[in-house]
Amino acid sequence: MQNAGMLALGLDWRYLAFNVHPDDLEEAIQGAQQMRFVGLNLTVPHKRLALDLVDSLDASAEEWGAVNTIRFEGLDSQGAWVPMGHPDADAFRELRSVGFNTDADAILRACQEELKTVFSQLEVLLVGVGGAGRVAALKLASAGVKRLHLMNRTISRAEGVQAEIKARYPSCRVEVGYPQVEVDLLVNGTSVGLNPSDPLPLDLDKVRFSRDASVYDMIYQPAETRLLAQARAAGCRVANGLGMLLYQGARALEIWTEGEVPVGAMREALESHIYGRTEGKRKGSS
Ligand SMILES: NC(=O)c1ccc[n+]([C@@H]2O[C@H](COP(=O)([O-])OP(=O)(O)OC[C@H]3O[C@@H](n4cnc5c(N)ncnc54)[C@H](OP(=O)(O)O)[C@@H]3O)[C@@H](O)[C@H]2O)c1
């Protein structure tokens, strides 16, 4: 996805994967900075650790309490911090790392663009409040949904996120457990469904969907989970987690380049790599 985006932008950059032990994360970030990398993406378990390892935090990383994108910057001759993707970057002597979070916006953008949802009107049921689900819950609360219903295998975890939402977004109505009202948007943030033989992440017989209901599954492999297949059969609009993956990556490339990025080329590369060109479009969303 990133290499396709960089290629389409005509950049001579490369995106590479490195396996770094959490104990070595600080040295890895410093090493990448010394080698004048443009930036980094981080995944679990590094996202929270990196909060204390970068020189500066963007508001997005502070707000969501995790760093999934680092941009390296250099001090230019005018005394301004400039991204290392800048053509004059070779001349910069003083460097720093800045942490960002692009995950939280990605779930909202994916639901907006793929399911055409207008959040202020919605009764939202989110099942699964682990790492990704908690951030989605906070983001949905900040987007001003009508009401948020949280479910999680470990109920105390859902109650913890409920308390966090009440403290941070006091105007958001948030409840724990199966909703007693019709649901407009159901989001699966559990890992149940990653394996095709997995059961449903919740009892669908206990959920009443509204007429235009949508279902979003953060899982993108398999392209159609059991949940999405049943929701589609019940007449719901459905989308899988590919969009979420795409938009967190597209935003990261925007941060590194400080410009518009070719989302279409990036999506095409993702679909091709994960599904073999057309399967994701055909089965993962409708
Ligand atoms: N599309 C994307 O870009 C993207 C990005 C991040 C994550 N994801 C997907 O989101 C899902 C969650 O990822 P994560 O990073 O948040 O993982 P995580 O922090 O480990 O959270 C896992 C969640 O799944 C629940 N769960 C696990 N096994 C379960 C079971 N057998 N029955 C019921 N609930 C179960 C956990 O409940 P407990 O709290 O009770 O353990 C928790 O809510 C994964 O499927 C991942 O692939 C997608």
mmCIF file of C-alpha atoms and ligand atoms in Angstrom:
data_model
loop_
_atom_site.group_PDB
_atom_site.id
_atom_site.type_symbol
_atom_site.label_atom_id
_atom_site.label_comp_id
_atom_site.label_asym_id
_atom_site.label_seq_id
_atom_site.Cartn_x
_atom_site.Cartn_y
_atom_site.Cartn_z
ATOM 1 C CA MET A 1 0.000 0.000 0.000
ATOM 2 C CA GLN A 2 2.679 2.512 1.015
ATOM 3 C CA ASN A 3 5.066 1.543 -1.768
ATOM 4 C CA ALA A 4 2.228 1.862 -4.313
ATOM 5 C CA GLY A 5 1.367 5.298 -2.929
ATOM 6 C CA MET A 6 4.994 6.456 -3.019
ATOM 7 C CA LEU A 7 5.441 5.130 -6.535
ATOM 8 C CA ALA A 8 2.312 6.934 -7.736
ATOM 9 C CA LEU A 9 3.653 10.151 -6.176
ATOM 10 C CA GLY A 10 6.960 9.700 -8.021
ATOM 11 C CA LEU A 11 8.945 9.460 -4.767
ATOM 12 C CA ASP A 12 12.149 7.422 -4.625
ATOM 13 C CA TRP A 13 11.210 6.183 -1.130
ATOM 14 C CA ARG A 14 10.777 2.586 0.055
ATOM 15 C CA TYR A 15 8.590 1.210 2.834
ATOM 16 C CA LEU A 16 10.180 -1.751 4.612
ATOM 17 C CA ALA A 17 9.135 -4.009 7.496
ATOM 18 C CA PHE A 18 11.426 -4.500 10.500
ATOM 19 C CA ASN A 19 10.886 -6.908 13.359
ATOM 20 C CA VAL A 20 11.908 -5.027 16.523
ATOM 21 C CA HIS A 21 11.797 -6.402 20.059
ATOM 22 C CA PRO A 22 9.977 -4.005 22.434
ATOM 23 C CA ASP A 23 13.153 -3.757 24.578
ATOM 24 C CA ASP A 24 14.993 -2.395 21.526
ATOM 25 C CA LEU A 25 12.347 0.073 20.393
ATOM 26 C CA GLU A 26 14.116 3.196 21.672
ATOM 27 C CA GLU A 27 17.340 2.279 19.874
ATOM 28 C CA ALA A 28 15.415 1.356 16.712
ATOM 29 C CA ILE A 29 13.681 4.758 16.629
ATOM 30 C CA GLN A 30 16.977 6.576 17.273
ATOM 31 C CA GLY A 31 18.718 4.475 14.634
ATOM 32 C CA ALA A 32 16.071 5.232 12.027
ATOM 33 C CA GLN A 33 16.409 8.937 12.876
ATOM 34 C CA GLN A 34 20.209 8.808 12.553
ATOM 35 C CA MET A 35 19.855 7.038 9.210
ATOM 36 C CA ARG A 36 17.580 9.900 8.143
ATOM 37 C CA PHE A 37 14.448 7.860 7.621
ATOM 38 C CA VAL A 38 11.428 9.926 6.625
ATOM 39 C CA GLY A 39 9.253 8.177 9.183
ATOM 40 C CA LEU A 40 8.014 4.965 10.760
ATOM 41 C CA ASN A 41 4.800 3.094 11.382
ATOM 42 C CA LEU A 42 4.505 1.103 14.591
ATOM 43 C CA THR A 43 2.199 -1.738 15.438
ATOM 44 C CA VAL A 44 1.255 -3.665 18.585
ATOM 45 C CA PRO A 45 2.894 -3.724 21.159
ATOM 46 C CA HIS A 46 4.935 -0.638 20.255
ATOM 47 C CA LYS A 47 2.150 1.916 19.954
ATOM 48 C CA ARG A 48 1.898 2.755 23.646
ATOM 49 C CA LEU A 49 5.608 2.312 24.400
ATOM 50 C CA ALA A 50 6.510 4.901 21.773
ATOM 51 C CA LEU A 51 4.591 7.621 23.648
ATOM 52 C CA ASP A 52 7.610 8.016 25.950
ATOM 53 C CA LEU A 53 10.258 7.487 23.275
ATOM 54 C CA VAL A 54 9.611 10.284 20.779
ATOM 55 C CA ASP A 55 10.776 13.882 21.197
ATOM 56 C CA SER A 56 7.371 15.410 20.650
ATOM 57 C CA LEU A 57 3.740 14.267 20.429
ATOM 58 C CA ASP A 58 1.175 15.534 17.954
ATOM 59 C CA ALA A 59 -2.284 16.198 19.467
ATOM 60 C CA SER A 60 -3.601 13.027 17.790
ATOM 61 C CA ALA A 61 -1.150 10.812 19.717
ATOM 62 C CA GLU A 62 -1.857 12.649 22.965
ATOM 63 C CA GLU A 63 -5.605 12.362 22.523
ATOM 64 C CA TRP A 64 -5.676 8.620 21.769
ATOM 65 C CA GLY A 65 -2.746 7.629 23.972
ATOM 66 C CA ALA A 66 -0.853 5.740 21.278
ATOM 67 C CA VAL A 67 1.672 6.391 18.495
ATOM 68 C CA ASN A 68 1.314 4.454 15.237
ATOM 69 C CA THR A 69 3.172 6.940 13.011
ATOM 70 C CA ILE A 70 6.459 8.757 13.569
ATOM 71 C CA ARG A 71 7.696 11.621 11.400
ATOM 72 C CA PHE A 72 11.354 12.597 11.576
ATOM 73 C CA GLU A 73 12.038 16.303 11.209
ATOM 74 C CA GLY A 74 15.118 18.482 10.809
ATOM 75 C CA LEU A 75 15.818 22.063 11.837
ATOM 76 C CA ASP A 76 16.236 24.238 8.744
ATOM 77 C CA SER A 77 18.332 27.403 8.399
ATOM 78 C CA GLN A 78 15.304 29.563 9.317
ATOM 79 C CA GLY A 79 14.906 27.685 12.619
ATOM 80 C CA ALA A 80 11.801 25.780 11.490
ATOM 81 C CA TRP A 81 11.233 22.022 11.949
ATOM 82 C CA VAL A 82 10.785 20.495 8.492
ATOM 83 C CA PRO A 83 9.818 16.872 7.605
ATOM 84 C CA MET A 84 12.748 14.725 6.478
ATOM 85 C CA GLY A 85 10.984 14.135 3.169
ATOM 86 C CA HIS A 86 11.998 17.705 2.264
ATOM 87 C CA PRO A 87 14.485 17.991 -0.659
ATOM 88 C CA ASP A 88 16.976 19.915 1.561
ATOM 89 C CA ALA A 89 16.870 17.324 4.353
ATOM 90 C CA ASP A 90 20.480 16.209 3.780
ATOM 91 C CA ALA A 91 21.660 19.566 5.130
ATOM 92 C CA PHE A 92 19.741 19.366 8.412
ATOM 93 C CA ARG A 93 22.026 18.710 11.398
ATOM 94 C CA GLU A 94 19.568 18.762 14.283
ATOM 95 C CA LEU A 95 16.854 16.088 14.056
ATOM 96 C CA ARG A 96 13.814 15.102 16.115
ATOM 97 C CA SER A 97 10.992 12.543 16.135
ATOM 98 C CA VAL A 98 7.294 13.446 16.331
ATOM 99 C CA GLY A 99 4.608 10.873 17.208
ATOM 100 C CA PHE A 100 1.161 10.841 15.581
ATOM 101 C CA ASN A 101 -1.887 8.592 15.705
ATOM 102 C CA THR A 102 -3.778 7.884 12.489
ATOM 103 C CA ASP A 103 -5.824 4.884 13.720
ATOM 104 C CA ALA A 104 -8.683 6.750 15.377
ATOM 105 C CA ASP A 105 -9.639 8.864 12.374
ATOM 106 C CA ALA A 106 -9.411 5.835 10.078
ATOM 107 C CA ILE A 107 -12.346 3.930 11.602
ATOM 108 C CA LEU A 108 -14.580 6.987 11.330
ATOM 109 C CA ARG A 109 -13.513 7.764 7.781
ATOM 110 C CA ALA A 110 -14.045 4.128 6.741
ATOM 111 C CA CYS A 111 -17.599 4.084 8.157
ATOM 112 C CA GLN A 112 -18.380 7.477 6.637
ATOM 113 C CA GLU A 113 -17.082 6.678 3.162
ATOM 114 C CA GLU A 114 -18.053 3.011 2.894
ATOM 115 C CA LEU A 115 -21.329 2.937 4.809
ATOM 116 C CA LYS A 116 -22.431 6.564 4.280
ATOM 117 C CA THR A 117 -23.146 6.940 7.975
ATOM 118 C CA VAL A 118 -24.102 10.240 9.648
ATOM 119 C CA PHE A 119 -22.944 9.697 13.199
ATOM 120 C CA SER A 120 -25.128 12.182 15.043
ATOM 121 C CA GLN A 121 -28.240 10.158 14.211
ATOM 122 C CA LEU A 122 -26.967 6.750 15.213
ATOM 123 C CA GLU A 123 -27.589 4.189 17.910
ATOM 124 C CA VAL A 124 -24.229 2.402 17.732
ATOM 125 C CA LEU A 125 -23.422 -1.025 19.168
ATOM 126 C CA LEU A 126 -19.699 -1.710 19.491
ATOM 127 C CA VAL A 127 -18.679 -5.220 20.454
ATOM 128 C CA GLY A 128 -15.074 -5.546 21.601
ATOM 129 C CA VAL A 129 -13.212 -2.820 23.459
ATOM 130 C CA GLY A 130 -9.638 -4.089 23.264
ATOM 131 C CA GLY A 131 -6.890 -1.880 21.789
ATOM 132 C CA ALA A 132 -8.662 -1.029 18.529
ATOM 133 C CA GLY A 133 -12.189 -1.185 19.972
ATOM 134 C CA ARG A 134 -11.410 1.216 22.835
ATOM 135 C CA VAL A 135 -10.055 3.837 20.437
ATOM 136 C CA ALA A 136 -13.087 3.319 18.160
ATOM 137 C CA ALA A 137 -15.420 3.788 21.160
ATOM 138 C CA LEU A 138 -13.715 7.035 22.164
ATOM 139 C CA LYS A 139 -13.694 8.287 18.580
ATOM 140 C CA LEU A 140 -17.391 7.452 18.071
ATOM 141 C CA ALA A 141 -18.178 9.244 21.337
ATOM 142 C CA SER A 142 -16.199 12.291 20.198
ATOM 143 C CA ALA A 143 -18.073 12.223 16.865
ATOM 144 C CA GLY A 144 -21.331 12.780 18.761
ATOM 145 C CA VAL A 145 -23.276 9.569 18.079
ATOM 146 C CA LYS A 146 -26.805 9.523 19.473
ATOM 147 C CA ARG A 147 -25.965 6.715 21.893
ATOM 148 C CA LEU A 148 -23.157 4.174 22.243
ATOM 149 C CA HIS A 149 -23.792 0.621 23.487
ATOM 150 C CA LEU A 150 -20.663 -1.288 24.502
ATOM 151 C CA MET A 151 -20.217 -5.037 24.818
ATOM 152 C CA ASN A 152 -17.140 -7.054 25.638
ATOM 153 C CA ARG A 153 -16.406 -10.633 26.723
ATOM 154 C CA THR A 154 -14.743 -9.201 29.843
ATOM 155 C CA ILE A 155 -17.528 -6.901 31.010
ATOM 156 C CA SER A 156 -15.313 -4.911 33.399
ATOM 157 C CA ARG A 157 -13.293 -3.740 30.389
ATOM 158 C CA ALA A 158 -16.447 -2.354 28.733
ATOM 159 C CA GLU A 159 -17.341 -0.665 32.011
ATOM 160 C CA GLY A 160 -13.856 0.865 32.133
ATOM 161 C CA VAL A 161 -14.273 2.337 28.644
ATOM 162 C CA GLN A 162 -17.772 3.523 29.594
ATOM 163 C CA ALA A 163 -16.257 5.395 32.560
ATOM 164 C CA GLU A 164 -13.532 6.878 30.350
ATOM 165 C CA ILE A 165 -16.136 8.126 27.855
ATOM 166 C CA LYS A 166 -18.278 9.620 30.620
ATOM 167 C CA ALA A 167 -15.240 11.509 31.916
ATOM 168 C CA ARG A 168 -13.980 12.704 28.519
ATOM 169 C CA TYR A 169 -17.237 13.181 26.594
ATOM 170 C CA PRO A 170 -19.883 13.851 29.256
ATOM 171 C CA SER A 171 -22.570 14.649 26.679
ATOM 172 C CA CYS A 172 -22.304 11.181 25.087
ATOM 173 C CA ARG A 173 -24.902 8.635 26.239
ATOM 174 C CA VAL A 174 -23.081 5.350 26.789
ATOM 175 C CA GLU A 175 -24.439 2.043 28.077
ATOM 176 C CA VAL A 176 -23.036 -1.440 28.570
ATOM 177 C CA GLY A 177 -24.872 -4.542 27.317
ATOM 178 C CA TYR A 178 -27.345 -5.506 24.577
ATOM 179 C CA PRO A 179 -29.349 -2.425 23.475
ATOM 180 C CA GLN A 180 -33.062 -2.306 24.181
ATOM 181 C CA VAL A 181 -33.515 -0.086 21.109
ATOM 182 C CA GLU A 182 -32.989 -0.587 17.367
ATOM 183 C CA VAL A 183 -29.345 -0.459 16.293
ATOM 184 C CA ASP A 184 -28.271 1.680 13.308
ATOM 185 C CA LEU A 185 -24.603 0.715 13.248
ATOM 186 C CA LEU A 186 -22.971 -2.417 14.635
ATOM 187 C CA VAL A 187 -19.164 -2.471 14.798
ATOM 188 C CA ASN A 188 -17.148 -5.597 15.546
ATOM 189 C CA GLY A 189 -13.883 -4.740 17.303
ATOM 190 C CA THR A 190 -13.215 -8.260 18.603
ATOM 191 C CA SER A 191 -10.859 -10.745 17.013
ATOM 192 C CA VAL A 192 -13.749 -13.230 16.746
ATOM 193 C CA GLY A 193 -14.109 -13.947 13.043
ATOM 194 C CA LEU A 194 -10.418 -13.941 12.128
ATOM 195 C CA ASN A 195 -10.737 -17.704 11.839
ATOM 196 C CA PRO A 196 -13.468 -18.732 9.351
ATOM 197 C CA SER A 197 -14.730 -21.361 11.819
ATOM 198 C CA ASP A 198 -15.215 -18.757 14.593
ATOM 199 C CA PRO A 199 -18.714 -18.226 16.002
ATOM 200 C CA LEU A 200 -20.434 -14.828 15.840
ATOM 201 C CA PRO A 201 -18.948 -12.231 18.220
ATOM 202 C CA LEU A 202 -22.434 -11.652 19.715
ATOM 203 C CA ASP A 203 -25.920 -13.168 19.714
ATOM 204 C CA LEU A 204 -27.590 -11.544 16.711
ATOM 205 C CA ASP A 205 -30.998 -12.783 17.886
ATOM 206 C CA LYS A 206 -30.725 -10.251 20.717
ATOM 207 C CA VAL A 207 -30.100 -7.322 18.345
ATOM 208 C CA ARG A 208 -32.885 -5.468 16.511
ATOM 209 C CA PHE A 209 -31.604 -3.586 13.469
ATOM 210 C CA SER A 210 -33.185 -0.394 12.158
ATOM 211 C CA ARG A 211 -34.339 -0.274 8.518
ATOM 212 C CA ASP A 212 -31.091 1.264 7.132
ATOM 213 C CA ALA A 213 -28.703 -0.456 9.506
ATOM 214 C CA SER A 214 -25.005 -0.984 8.715
ATOM 215 C CA VAL A 215 -22.477 -3.435 10.040
ATOM 216 C CA TYR A 216 -18.735 -2.761 10.106
ATOM 217 C CA ASP A 217 -16.259 -5.517 10.902
ATOM 218 C CA MET A 218 -12.702 -4.380 11.676
ATOM 219 C CA ILE A 219 -11.512 -7.751 10.379
ATOM 220 C CA TYR A 220 -10.471 -7.665 6.709
ATOM 221 C CA GLN A 221 -9.135 -11.203 6.364
ATOM 222 C CA PRO A 222 -11.317 -13.167 5.691
ATOM 223 C CA ALA A 223 -12.998 -10.588 3.470
ATOM 224 C CA GLU A 224 -16.419 -11.678 4.653
ATOM 225 C CA THR A 225 -16.731 -12.878 8.241
ATOM 226 C CA ARG A 226 -19.701 -14.888 9.446
ATOM 227 C CA LEU A 227 -21.013 -11.648 10.983
ATOM 228 C CA LEU A 228 -20.877 -9.756 7.693
ATOM 229 C CA ALA A 229 -22.451 -12.657 5.771
ATOM 230 C CA GLN A 230 -25.398 -12.837 8.191
ATOM 231 C CA ALA A 231 -25.799 -9.061 8.304
ATOM 232 C CA ARG A 232 -25.784 -8.852 4.535
ATOM 233 C CA ALA A 233 -28.410 -11.636 4.360
ATOM 234 C CA ALA A 234 -30.514 -9.636 6.841
ATOM 235 C CA GLY A 235 -30.420 -6.644 4.477
ATOM 236 C CA CYS A 236 -27.778 -4.537 6.262
ATOM 237 C CA ARG A 237 -25.101 -2.532 4.455
ATOM 238 C CA VAL A 238 -21.754 -4.096 5.314
ATOM 239 C CA ALA A 239 -18.062 -3.243 5.087
ATOM 240 C CA ASN A 240 -14.957 -5.011 6.293
ATOM 241 C CA GLY A 241 -11.859 -3.526 7.957
ATOM 242 C CA LEU A 242 -9.861 -2.945 4.783
ATOM 243 C CA GLY A 243 -10.904 0.705 4.680
ATOM 244 C CA MET A 244 -9.686 1.221 8.234
ATOM 245 C CA LEU A 245 -6.300 -0.251 7.326
ATOM 246 C CA LEU A 246 -6.193 1.853 4.156
ATOM 247 C CA TYR A 247 -7.072 5.182 5.786
ATOM 248 C CA GLN A 248 -4.622 4.877 8.681
ATOM 249 C CA GLY A 249 -1.910 4.258 6.070
ATOM 250 C CA ALA A 250 -3.070 7.019 3.740
ATOM 251 C CA ARG A 251 -3.027 9.527 6.612
ATOM 252 C CA ALA A 252 0.491 8.399 7.565
ATOM 253 C CA LEU A 253 1.701 9.048 4.016
ATOM 254 C CA GLU A 254 0.019 12.474 4.135
ATOM 255 C CA ILE A 255 1.932 13.234 7.343
ATOM 256 C CA TRP A 256 5.280 12.220 5.829
ATOM 257 C CA THR A 257 4.737 14.055 2.524
ATOM 258 C CA GLU A 258 2.590 16.952 3.795
ATOM 259 C CA GLY A 259 0.518 16.581 0.645
ATOM 260 C CA GLU A 260 -2.390 14.750 -0.928
ATOM 261 C CA VAL A 261 -1.908 11.029 -1.422
ATOM 262 C CA PRO A 262 -3.213 8.621 -4.096
ATOM 263 C CA VAL A 263 -5.767 6.708 -2.005
ATOM 264 C CA GLY A 264 -7.076 4.839 -5.072
ATOM 265 C CA ALA A 265 -3.654 3.414 -5.938
ATOM 266 C CA MET A 266 -3.098 2.477 -2.302
ATOM 267 C CA ARG A 267 -6.471 0.701 -2.065
ATOM 268 C CA GLU A 268 -5.803 -1.161 -5.293
ATOM 269 C CA ALA A 269 -2.442 -2.374 -3.973
ATOM 270 C CA LEU A 270 -4.016 -3.515 -0.706
ATOM 271 C CA GLU A 271 -6.852 -5.377 -2.410
ATOM 272 C CA SER A 272 -4.457 -6.965 -4.840
ATOM 273 C CA HIS A 273 -2.064 -8.026 -2.080
ATOM 274 C CA ILE A 274 -4.648 -9.285 0.386
ATOM 275 C CA TYR A 275 -7.396 -10.695 -1.817
ATOM 276 C CA GLY A 276 -6.023 -10.955 -5.343
ATOM 277 C CA ARG A 277 -7.429 -7.823 -6.971
ATOM 278 C CA THR A 278 -11.252 -8.122 -6.894
ATOM 279 C CA GLU A 279 -12.314 -10.404 -4.031
ATOM 280 C CA GLY A 280 -12.302 -7.670 -1.379
ATOM 281 C CA LYS A 281 -14.578 -5.423 -3.399
ATOM 282 C CA ARG A 282 -16.878 -8.273 -4.263
ATOM 283 C CA LYS A 283 -17.254 -9.870 -0.849
ATOM 284 C CA GLY A 284 -16.196 -7.363 1.791
ATOM 285 C CA SER A 285 -18.559 -4.482 1.176
ATOM 286 C CA SER A 286 -21.948 -3.737 -0.264
HETATM 287 N N1 LIG B 1 -8.741 -3.033 9.998
HETATM 288 C C1 LIG B 1 -7.721 -2.581 10.712
HETATM 289 O O1 LIG B 1 -6.937 -1.748 10.259
HETATM 290 C C2 LIG B 1 -7.535 -3.110 12.116
HETATM 291 C C3 LIG B 1 -6.668 -2.435 12.994
HETATM 292 C C4 LIG B 1 -6.542 -2.935 14.296
HETATM 293 C C5 LIG B 1 -7.245 -4.081 14.677
HETATM 294 N N2 LIG B 1 -8.049 -4.697 13.778
HETATM 295 C C6 LIG B 1 -8.817 -5.904 14.155
HETATM 296 O O2 LIG B 1 -9.570 -5.603 15.315
HETATM 297 C C7 LIG B 1 -9.661 -6.756 16.148
HETATM 298 C C8 LIG B 1 -9.184 -6.402 17.556
HETATM 299 O O3 LIG B 1 -7.811 -6.049 17.528
HETATM 300 P P1 LIG B 1 -7.106 -5.415 18.814
HETATM 301 O O4 LIG B 1 -5.780 -4.958 18.381
HETATM 302 O O5 LIG B 1 -8.037 -4.459 19.494
HETATM 303 O O6 LIG B 1 -6.969 -6.715 19.734
HETATM 304 P P2 LIG B 1 -7.009 -6.832 21.336
HETATM 305 O O7 LIG B 1 -6.553 -5.573 21.973
HETATM 306 O O8 LIG B 1 -6.336 -8.109 21.658
HETATM 307 O O9 LIG B 1 -8.589 -6.996 21.655
HETATM 308 C C9 LIG B 1 -9.274 -8.187 21.324
HETATM 309 C C10 LIG B 1 -10.761 -8.003 21.563
HETATM 310 O O10 LIG B 1 -11.438 -9.196 21.130
HETATM 311 C C11 LIG B 1 -12.104 -9.785 22.252
HETATM 312 N N3 LIG B 1 -12.032 -11.232 22.145
HETATM 313 C C12 LIG B 1 -10.920 -11.948 21.868
HETATM 314 N N4 LIG B 1 -11.230 -13.274 21.849
HETATM 315 C C13 LIG B 1 -12.566 -13.358 22.107
HETATM 316 C C14 LIG B 1 -13.483 -14.448 22.213
HETATM 317 N N5 LIG B 1 -13.096 -15.711 22.025
HETATM 318 N N6 LIG B 1 -14.788 -14.157 22.462
HETATM 319 C C15 LIG B 1 -15.195 -12.887 22.634
HETATM 320 N N7 LIG B 1 -14.376 -11.815 22.566
HETATM 321 C C16 LIG B 1 -13.067 -12.049 22.297
HETATM 322 C C17 LIG B 1 -11.383 -9.261 23.476
HETATM 323 O O11 LIG B 1 -12.224 -9.360 24.596
HETATM 324 P P3 LIG B 1 -11.575 -9.392 26.083
HETATM 325 O O12 LIG B 1 -11.368 -7.962 26.483
HETATM 326 O O13 LIG B 1 -12.598 -10.076 26.914
HETATM 327 O O14 LIG B 1 -10.283 -10.166 25.997
HETATM 328 C C18 LIG B 1 -11.111 -7.812 23.034
HETATM 329 O O15 LIG B 1 -12.284 -7.029 23.110
HETATM 330 C C19 LIG B 1 -8.812 -7.832 15.477
HETATM 331 O O16 LIG B 1 -9.658 -8.662 14.744
HETATM 332 C C20 LIG B 1 -7.897 -7.058 14.551
HETATM 333 O O17 LIG B 1 -7.562 -7.836 13.425
HETATM 334 C C21 LIG B 1 -8.219 -4.225 12.511
#
